mmCIF file with all atom_site columns, C-alpha atoms in Angstrom:
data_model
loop_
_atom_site.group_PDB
_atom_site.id
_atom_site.type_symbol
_atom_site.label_atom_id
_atom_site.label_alt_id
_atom_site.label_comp_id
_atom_site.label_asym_id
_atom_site.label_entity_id
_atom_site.label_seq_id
_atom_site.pdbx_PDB_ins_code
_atom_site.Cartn_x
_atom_site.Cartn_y
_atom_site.Cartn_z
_atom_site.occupancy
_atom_site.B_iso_or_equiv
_atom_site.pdbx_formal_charge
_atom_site.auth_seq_id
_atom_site.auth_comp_id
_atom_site.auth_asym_id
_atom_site.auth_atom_id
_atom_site.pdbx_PDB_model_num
ATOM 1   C CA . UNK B 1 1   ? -1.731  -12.258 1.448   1.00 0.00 ? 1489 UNK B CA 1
ATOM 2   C CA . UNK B 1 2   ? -5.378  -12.326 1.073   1.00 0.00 ? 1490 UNK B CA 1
ATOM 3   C CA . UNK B 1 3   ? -6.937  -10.584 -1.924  1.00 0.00 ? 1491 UNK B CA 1
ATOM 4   C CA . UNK B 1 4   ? -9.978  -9.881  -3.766  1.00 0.00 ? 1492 UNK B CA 1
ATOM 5   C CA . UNK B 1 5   ? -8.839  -10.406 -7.334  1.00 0.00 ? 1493 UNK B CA 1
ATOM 6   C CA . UNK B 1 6   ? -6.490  -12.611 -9.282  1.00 0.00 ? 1494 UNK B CA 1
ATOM 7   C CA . UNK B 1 7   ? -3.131  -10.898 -10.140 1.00 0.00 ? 1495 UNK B CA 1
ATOM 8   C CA . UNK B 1 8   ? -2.414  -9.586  -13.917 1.00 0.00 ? 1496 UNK B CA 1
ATOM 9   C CA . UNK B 1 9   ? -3.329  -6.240  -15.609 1.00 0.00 ? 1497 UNK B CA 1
ATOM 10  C CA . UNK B 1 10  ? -6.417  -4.434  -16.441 1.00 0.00 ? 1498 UNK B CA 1
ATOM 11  C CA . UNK B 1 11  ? -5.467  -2.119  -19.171 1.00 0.00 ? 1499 UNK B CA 1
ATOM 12  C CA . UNK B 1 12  ? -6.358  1.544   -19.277 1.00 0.00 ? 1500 UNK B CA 1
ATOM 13  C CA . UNK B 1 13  ? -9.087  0.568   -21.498 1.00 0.00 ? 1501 UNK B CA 1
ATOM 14  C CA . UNK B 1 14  ? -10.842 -1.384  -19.575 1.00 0.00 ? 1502 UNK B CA 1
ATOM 15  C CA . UNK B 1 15  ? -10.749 0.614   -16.555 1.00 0.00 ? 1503 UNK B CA 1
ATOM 16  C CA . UNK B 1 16  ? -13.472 2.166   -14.882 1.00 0.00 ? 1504 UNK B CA 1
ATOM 17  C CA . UNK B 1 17  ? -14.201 4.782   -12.105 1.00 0.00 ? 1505 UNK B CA 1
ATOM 18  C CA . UNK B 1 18  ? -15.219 3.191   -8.940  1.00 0.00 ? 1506 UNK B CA 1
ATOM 19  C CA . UNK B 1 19  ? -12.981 0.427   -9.619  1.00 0.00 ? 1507 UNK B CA 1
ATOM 20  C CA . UNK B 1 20  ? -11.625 -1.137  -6.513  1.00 0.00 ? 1508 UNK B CA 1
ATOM 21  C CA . UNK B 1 21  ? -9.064  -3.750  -5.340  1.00 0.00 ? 1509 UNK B CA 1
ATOM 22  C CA . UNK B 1 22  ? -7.613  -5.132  -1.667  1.00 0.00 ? 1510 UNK B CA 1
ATOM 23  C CA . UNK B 1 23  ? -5.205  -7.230  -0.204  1.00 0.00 ? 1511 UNK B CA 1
ATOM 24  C CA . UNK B 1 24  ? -4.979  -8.134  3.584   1.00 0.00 ? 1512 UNK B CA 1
ATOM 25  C CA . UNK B 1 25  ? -1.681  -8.585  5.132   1.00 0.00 ? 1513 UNK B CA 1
ATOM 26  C CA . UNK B 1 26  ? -0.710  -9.012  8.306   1.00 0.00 ? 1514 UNK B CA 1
ATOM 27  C CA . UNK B 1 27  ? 2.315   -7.614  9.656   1.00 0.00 ? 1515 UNK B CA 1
ATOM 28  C CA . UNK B 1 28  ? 4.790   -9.626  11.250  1.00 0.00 ? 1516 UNK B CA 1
ATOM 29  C CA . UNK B 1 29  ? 7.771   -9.006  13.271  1.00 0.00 ? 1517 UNK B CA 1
ATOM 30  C CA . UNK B 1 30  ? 9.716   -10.840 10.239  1.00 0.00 ? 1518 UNK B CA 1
ATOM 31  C CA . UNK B 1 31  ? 8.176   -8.384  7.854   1.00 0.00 ? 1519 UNK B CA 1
ATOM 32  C CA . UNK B 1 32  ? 9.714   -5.853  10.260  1.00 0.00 ? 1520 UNK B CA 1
ATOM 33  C CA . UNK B 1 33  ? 12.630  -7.053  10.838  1.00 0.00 ? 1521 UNK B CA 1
ATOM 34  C CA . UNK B 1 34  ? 13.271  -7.851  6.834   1.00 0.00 ? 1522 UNK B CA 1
ATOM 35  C CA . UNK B 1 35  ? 11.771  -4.130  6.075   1.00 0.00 ? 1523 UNK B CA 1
ATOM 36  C CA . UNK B 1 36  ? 14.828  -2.742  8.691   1.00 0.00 ? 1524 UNK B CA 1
ATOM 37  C CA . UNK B 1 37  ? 17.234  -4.576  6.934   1.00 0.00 ? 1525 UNK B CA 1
ATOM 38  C CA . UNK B 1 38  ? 16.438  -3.488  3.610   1.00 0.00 ? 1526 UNK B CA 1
ATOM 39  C CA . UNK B 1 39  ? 15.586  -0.266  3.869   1.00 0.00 ? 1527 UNK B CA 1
ATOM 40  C CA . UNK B 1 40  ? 18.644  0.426   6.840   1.00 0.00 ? 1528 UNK B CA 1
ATOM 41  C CA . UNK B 1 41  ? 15.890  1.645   8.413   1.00 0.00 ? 1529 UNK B CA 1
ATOM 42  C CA . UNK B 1 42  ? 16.653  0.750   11.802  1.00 0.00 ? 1530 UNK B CA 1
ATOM 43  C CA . UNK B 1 43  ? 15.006  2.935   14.106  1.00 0.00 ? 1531 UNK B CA 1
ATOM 44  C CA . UNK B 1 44  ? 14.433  1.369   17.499  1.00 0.00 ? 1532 UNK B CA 1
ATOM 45  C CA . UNK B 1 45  ? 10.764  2.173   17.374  1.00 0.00 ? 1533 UNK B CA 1
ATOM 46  C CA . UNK B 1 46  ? 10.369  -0.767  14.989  1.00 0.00 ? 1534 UNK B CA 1
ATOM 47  C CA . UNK B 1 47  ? 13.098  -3.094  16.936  1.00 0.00 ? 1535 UNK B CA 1
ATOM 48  C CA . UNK B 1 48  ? 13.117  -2.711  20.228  1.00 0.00 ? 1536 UNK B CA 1
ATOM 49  C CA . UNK B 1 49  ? 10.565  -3.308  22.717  1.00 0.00 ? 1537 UNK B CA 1
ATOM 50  C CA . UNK B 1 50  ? 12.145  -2.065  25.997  1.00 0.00 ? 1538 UNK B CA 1
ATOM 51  C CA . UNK B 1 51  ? 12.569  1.944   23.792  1.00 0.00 ? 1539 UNK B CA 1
ATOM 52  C CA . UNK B 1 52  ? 9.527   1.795   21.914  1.00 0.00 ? 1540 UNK B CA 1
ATOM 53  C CA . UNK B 1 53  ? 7.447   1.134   25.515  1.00 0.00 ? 1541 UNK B CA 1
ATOM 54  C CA . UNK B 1 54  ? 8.711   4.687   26.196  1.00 0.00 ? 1542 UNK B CA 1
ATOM 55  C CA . UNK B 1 55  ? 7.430   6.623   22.863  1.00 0.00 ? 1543 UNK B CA 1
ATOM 56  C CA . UNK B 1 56  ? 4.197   7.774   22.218  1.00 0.00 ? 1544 UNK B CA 1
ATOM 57  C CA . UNK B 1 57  ? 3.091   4.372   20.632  1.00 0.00 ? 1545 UNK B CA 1
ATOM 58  C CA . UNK B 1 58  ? 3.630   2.461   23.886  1.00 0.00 ? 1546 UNK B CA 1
ATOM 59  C CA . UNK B 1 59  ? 4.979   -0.362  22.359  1.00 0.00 ? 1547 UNK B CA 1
ATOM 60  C CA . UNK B 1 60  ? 6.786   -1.321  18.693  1.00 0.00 ? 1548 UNK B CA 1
ATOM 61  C CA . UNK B 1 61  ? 5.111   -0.201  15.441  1.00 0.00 ? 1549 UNK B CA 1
ATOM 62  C CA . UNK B 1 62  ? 5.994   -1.173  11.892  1.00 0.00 ? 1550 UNK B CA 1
ATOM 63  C CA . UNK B 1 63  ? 7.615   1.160   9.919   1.00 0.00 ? 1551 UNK B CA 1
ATOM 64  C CA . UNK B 1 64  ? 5.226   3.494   7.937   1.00 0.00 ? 1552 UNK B CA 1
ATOM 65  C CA . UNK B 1 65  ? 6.650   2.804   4.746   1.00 0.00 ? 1553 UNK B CA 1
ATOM 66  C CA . UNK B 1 66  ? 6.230   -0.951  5.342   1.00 0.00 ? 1554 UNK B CA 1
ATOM 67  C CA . UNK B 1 67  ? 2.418   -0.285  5.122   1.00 0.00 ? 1555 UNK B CA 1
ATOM 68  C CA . UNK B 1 68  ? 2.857   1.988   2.295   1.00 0.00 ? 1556 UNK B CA 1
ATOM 69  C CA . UNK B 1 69  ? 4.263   -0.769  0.809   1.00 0.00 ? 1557 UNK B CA 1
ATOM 70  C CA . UNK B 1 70  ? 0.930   -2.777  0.311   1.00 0.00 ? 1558 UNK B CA 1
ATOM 71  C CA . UNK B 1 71  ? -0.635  -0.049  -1.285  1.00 0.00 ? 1559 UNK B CA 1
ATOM 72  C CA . UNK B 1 72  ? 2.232   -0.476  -4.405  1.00 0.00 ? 1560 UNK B CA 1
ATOM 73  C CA . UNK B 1 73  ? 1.346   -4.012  -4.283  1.00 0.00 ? 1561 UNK B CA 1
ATOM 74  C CA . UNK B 1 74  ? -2.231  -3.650  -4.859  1.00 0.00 ? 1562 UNK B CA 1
ATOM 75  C CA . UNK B 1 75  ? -1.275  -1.097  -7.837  1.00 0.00 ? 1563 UNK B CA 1
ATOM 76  C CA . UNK B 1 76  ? 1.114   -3.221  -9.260  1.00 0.00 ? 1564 UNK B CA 1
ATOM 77  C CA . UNK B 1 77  ? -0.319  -6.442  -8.975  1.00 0.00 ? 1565 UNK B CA 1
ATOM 78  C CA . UNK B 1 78  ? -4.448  -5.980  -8.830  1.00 0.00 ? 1566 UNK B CA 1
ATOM 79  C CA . UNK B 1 79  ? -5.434  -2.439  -10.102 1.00 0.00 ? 1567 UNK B CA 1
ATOM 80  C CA . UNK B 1 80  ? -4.262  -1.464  -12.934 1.00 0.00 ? 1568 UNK B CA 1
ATOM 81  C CA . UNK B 1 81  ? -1.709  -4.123  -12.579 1.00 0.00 ? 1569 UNK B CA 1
ATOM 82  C CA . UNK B 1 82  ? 1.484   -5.639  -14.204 1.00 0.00 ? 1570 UNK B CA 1
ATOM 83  C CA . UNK B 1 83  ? 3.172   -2.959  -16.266 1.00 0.00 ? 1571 UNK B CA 1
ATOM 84  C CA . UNK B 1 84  ? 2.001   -0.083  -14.641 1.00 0.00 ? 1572 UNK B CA 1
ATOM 85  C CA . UNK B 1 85  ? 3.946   2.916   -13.808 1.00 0.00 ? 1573 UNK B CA 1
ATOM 86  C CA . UNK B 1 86  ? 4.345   4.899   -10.338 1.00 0.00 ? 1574 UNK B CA 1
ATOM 87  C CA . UNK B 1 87  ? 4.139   9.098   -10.853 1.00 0.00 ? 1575 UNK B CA 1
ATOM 88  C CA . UNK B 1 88  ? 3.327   9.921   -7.423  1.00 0.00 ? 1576 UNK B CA 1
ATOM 89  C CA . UNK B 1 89  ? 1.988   8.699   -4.294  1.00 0.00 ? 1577 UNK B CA 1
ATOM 90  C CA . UNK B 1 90  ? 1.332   11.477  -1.295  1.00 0.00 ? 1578 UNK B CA 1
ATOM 91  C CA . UNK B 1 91  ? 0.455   9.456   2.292   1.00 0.00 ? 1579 UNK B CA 1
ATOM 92  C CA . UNK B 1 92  ? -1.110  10.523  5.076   1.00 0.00 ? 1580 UNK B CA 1
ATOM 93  C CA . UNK B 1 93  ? -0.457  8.320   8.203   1.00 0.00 ? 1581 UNK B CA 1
ATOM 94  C CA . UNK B 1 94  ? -3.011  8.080   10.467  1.00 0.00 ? 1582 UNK B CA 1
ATOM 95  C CA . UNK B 1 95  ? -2.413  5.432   13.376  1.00 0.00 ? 1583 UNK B CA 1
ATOM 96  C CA . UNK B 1 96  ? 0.102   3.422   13.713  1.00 0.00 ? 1584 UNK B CA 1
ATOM 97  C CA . UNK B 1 97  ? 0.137   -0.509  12.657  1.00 0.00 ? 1585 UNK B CA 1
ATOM 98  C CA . UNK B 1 98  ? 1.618   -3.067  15.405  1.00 0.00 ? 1586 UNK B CA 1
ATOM 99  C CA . UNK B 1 99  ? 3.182   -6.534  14.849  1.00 0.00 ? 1587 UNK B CA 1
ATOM 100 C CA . UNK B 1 100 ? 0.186   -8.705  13.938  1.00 0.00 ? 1588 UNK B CA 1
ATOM 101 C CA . UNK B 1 101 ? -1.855  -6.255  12.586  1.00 0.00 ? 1589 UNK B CA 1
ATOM 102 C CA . UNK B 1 102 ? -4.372  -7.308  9.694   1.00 0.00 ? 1590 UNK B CA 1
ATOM 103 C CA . UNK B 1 103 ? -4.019  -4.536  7.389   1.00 0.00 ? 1591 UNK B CA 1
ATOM 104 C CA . UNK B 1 104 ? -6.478  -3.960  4.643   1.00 0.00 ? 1592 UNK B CA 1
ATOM 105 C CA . UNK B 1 105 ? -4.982  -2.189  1.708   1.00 0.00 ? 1593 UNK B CA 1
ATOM 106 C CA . UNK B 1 106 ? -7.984  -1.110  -0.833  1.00 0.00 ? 1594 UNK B CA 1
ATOM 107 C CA . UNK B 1 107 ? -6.761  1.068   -3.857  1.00 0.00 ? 1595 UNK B CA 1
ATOM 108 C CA . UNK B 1 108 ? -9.872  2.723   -6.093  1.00 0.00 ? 1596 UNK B CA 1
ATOM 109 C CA . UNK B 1 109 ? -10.148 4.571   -9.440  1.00 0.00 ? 1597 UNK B CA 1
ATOM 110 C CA . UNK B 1 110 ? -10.679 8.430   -8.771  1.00 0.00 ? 1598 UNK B CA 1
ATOM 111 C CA . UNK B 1 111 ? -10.079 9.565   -12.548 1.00 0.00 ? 1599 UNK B CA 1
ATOM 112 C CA . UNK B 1 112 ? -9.404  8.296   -15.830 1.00 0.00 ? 1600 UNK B CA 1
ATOM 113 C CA . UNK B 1 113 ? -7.011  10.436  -18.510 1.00 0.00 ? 1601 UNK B CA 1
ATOM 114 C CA . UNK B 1 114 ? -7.642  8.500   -21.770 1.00 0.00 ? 1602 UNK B CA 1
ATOM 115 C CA . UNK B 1 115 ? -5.554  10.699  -23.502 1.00 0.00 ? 1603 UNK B CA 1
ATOM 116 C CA . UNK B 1 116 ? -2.269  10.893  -21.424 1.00 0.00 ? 1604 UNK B CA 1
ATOM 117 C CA . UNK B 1 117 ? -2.986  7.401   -19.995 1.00 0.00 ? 1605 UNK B CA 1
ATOM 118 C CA . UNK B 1 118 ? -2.680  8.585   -15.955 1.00 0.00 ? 1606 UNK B CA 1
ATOM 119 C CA . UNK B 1 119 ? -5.269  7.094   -13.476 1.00 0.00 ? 1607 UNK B CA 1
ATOM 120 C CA . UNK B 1 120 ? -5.553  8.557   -10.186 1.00 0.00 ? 1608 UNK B CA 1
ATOM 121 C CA . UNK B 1 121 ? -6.658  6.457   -7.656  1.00 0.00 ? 1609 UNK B CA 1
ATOM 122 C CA . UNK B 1 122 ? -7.563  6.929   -4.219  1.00 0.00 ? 1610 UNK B CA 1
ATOM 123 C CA . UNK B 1 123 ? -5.191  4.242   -1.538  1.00 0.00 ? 1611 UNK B CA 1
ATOM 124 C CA . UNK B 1 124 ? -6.131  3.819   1.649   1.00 0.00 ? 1612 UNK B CA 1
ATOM 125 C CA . UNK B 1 125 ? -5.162  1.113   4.512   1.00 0.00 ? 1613 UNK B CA 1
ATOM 126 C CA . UNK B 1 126 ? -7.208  -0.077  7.822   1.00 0.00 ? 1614 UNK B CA 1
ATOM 127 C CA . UNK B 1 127 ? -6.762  -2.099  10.601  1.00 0.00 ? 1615 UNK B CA 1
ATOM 128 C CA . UNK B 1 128 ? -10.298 -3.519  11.467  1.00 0.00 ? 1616 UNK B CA 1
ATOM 129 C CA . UNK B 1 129 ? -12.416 -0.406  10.859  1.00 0.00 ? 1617 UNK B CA 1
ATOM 130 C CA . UNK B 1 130 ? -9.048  2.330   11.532  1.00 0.00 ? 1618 UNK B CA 1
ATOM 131 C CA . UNK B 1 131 ? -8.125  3.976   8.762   1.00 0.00 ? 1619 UNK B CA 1
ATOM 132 C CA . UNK B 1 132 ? -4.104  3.559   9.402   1.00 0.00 ? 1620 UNK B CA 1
ATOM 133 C CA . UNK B 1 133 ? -3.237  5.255   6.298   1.00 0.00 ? 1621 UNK B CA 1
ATOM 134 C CA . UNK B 1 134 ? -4.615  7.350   3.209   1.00 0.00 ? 1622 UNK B CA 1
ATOM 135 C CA . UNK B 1 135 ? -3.346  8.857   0.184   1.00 0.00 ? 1623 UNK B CA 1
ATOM 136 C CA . UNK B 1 136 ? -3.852  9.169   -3.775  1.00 0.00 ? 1624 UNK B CA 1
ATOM 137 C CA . UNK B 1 137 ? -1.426  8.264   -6.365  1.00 0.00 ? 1625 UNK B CA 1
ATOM 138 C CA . UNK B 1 138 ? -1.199  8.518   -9.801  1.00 0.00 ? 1626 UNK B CA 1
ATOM 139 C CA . UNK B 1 139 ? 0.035   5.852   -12.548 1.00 0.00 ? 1627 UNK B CA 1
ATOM 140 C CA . UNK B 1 140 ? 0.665   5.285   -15.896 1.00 0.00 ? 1628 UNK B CA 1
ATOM 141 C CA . UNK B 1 141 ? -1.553  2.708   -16.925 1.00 0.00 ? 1629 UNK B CA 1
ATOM 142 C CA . UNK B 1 142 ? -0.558  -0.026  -19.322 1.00 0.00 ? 1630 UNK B CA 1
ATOM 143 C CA . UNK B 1 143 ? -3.033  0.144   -22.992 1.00 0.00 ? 1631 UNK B CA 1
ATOM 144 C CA . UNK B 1 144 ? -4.124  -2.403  -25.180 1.00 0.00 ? 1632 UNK B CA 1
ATOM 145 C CA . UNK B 1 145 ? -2.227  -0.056  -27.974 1.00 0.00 ? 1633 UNK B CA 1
ATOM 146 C CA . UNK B 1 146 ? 0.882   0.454   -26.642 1.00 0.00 ? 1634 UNK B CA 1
ATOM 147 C CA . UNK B 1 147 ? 2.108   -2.079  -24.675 1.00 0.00 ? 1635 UNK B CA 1
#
């Protein structure tokens, strides 16, 4: 993984609207294949070339979630960081991602709530200039004070 920032927290404190992180990953049929077997997610879409020809995709895809995936990466690891908390998450998939994508995941701050420490943040992912995915989610932040 490729990303813009070292990993560690930024504390709600610190934060700032307009505040935005990244990773790139790309996707591999191992990622795929380890995402199936830990989720039991084994739809054939993901797995099997000869089926997944036939669908609408015309070929394999990875599974949405998988993608998702790098978006609670970004949060956890880049923006706010280590020690902060998941409330929600809606997604919105857009196109599908294909073994050996490059996806960009970019997460930025939509709002600050000092006073019940929740950040909303708008997530996004692309594949070159496609926007493959797009949500908001809201965290607990870690503070300075309380943590």
């Amino acid at each position: 993984m490729l990303d813009n920032l070292p990993r560690g927290t930024i504390v709600i404190e610190d934060l700032e609207v307009g505040m935005t992180r990244h990773l790139h990953k790309q996707v591999t049929d191992r990622d795929i294949e380890l995402f199936a077997e830990v989720s039991t997610d084994r739809n054939p879409v993901h797995l099997d070339d000869d089926y997944a020809r036939d669908t609408i995709f015309e070929g394999r895809i990875a599974h949405g979630m998988l993608t998702a995936g790098l978006i609670s990466a970004v949060i956890g690891e880049q923006l706010p960081g280590h020690g902060t908390v998941y409330l929600g998450q809606t997604l919105k998939f857009m196109a599908p991602v294909r073994p050996g994508d490059t996806v960009r995941a970019e997460v930025t701050v939509d709002s600050i709530d000092h006073a019940k420490r929740r950040v909303t943040l708008a997530t996004r992912c692309l594949v070159g200039d496609t926007v493959v995915l797009k949500g908001e989610a809201v965290v607990l932040a870690p503070s300075r004070k309380f943590d």
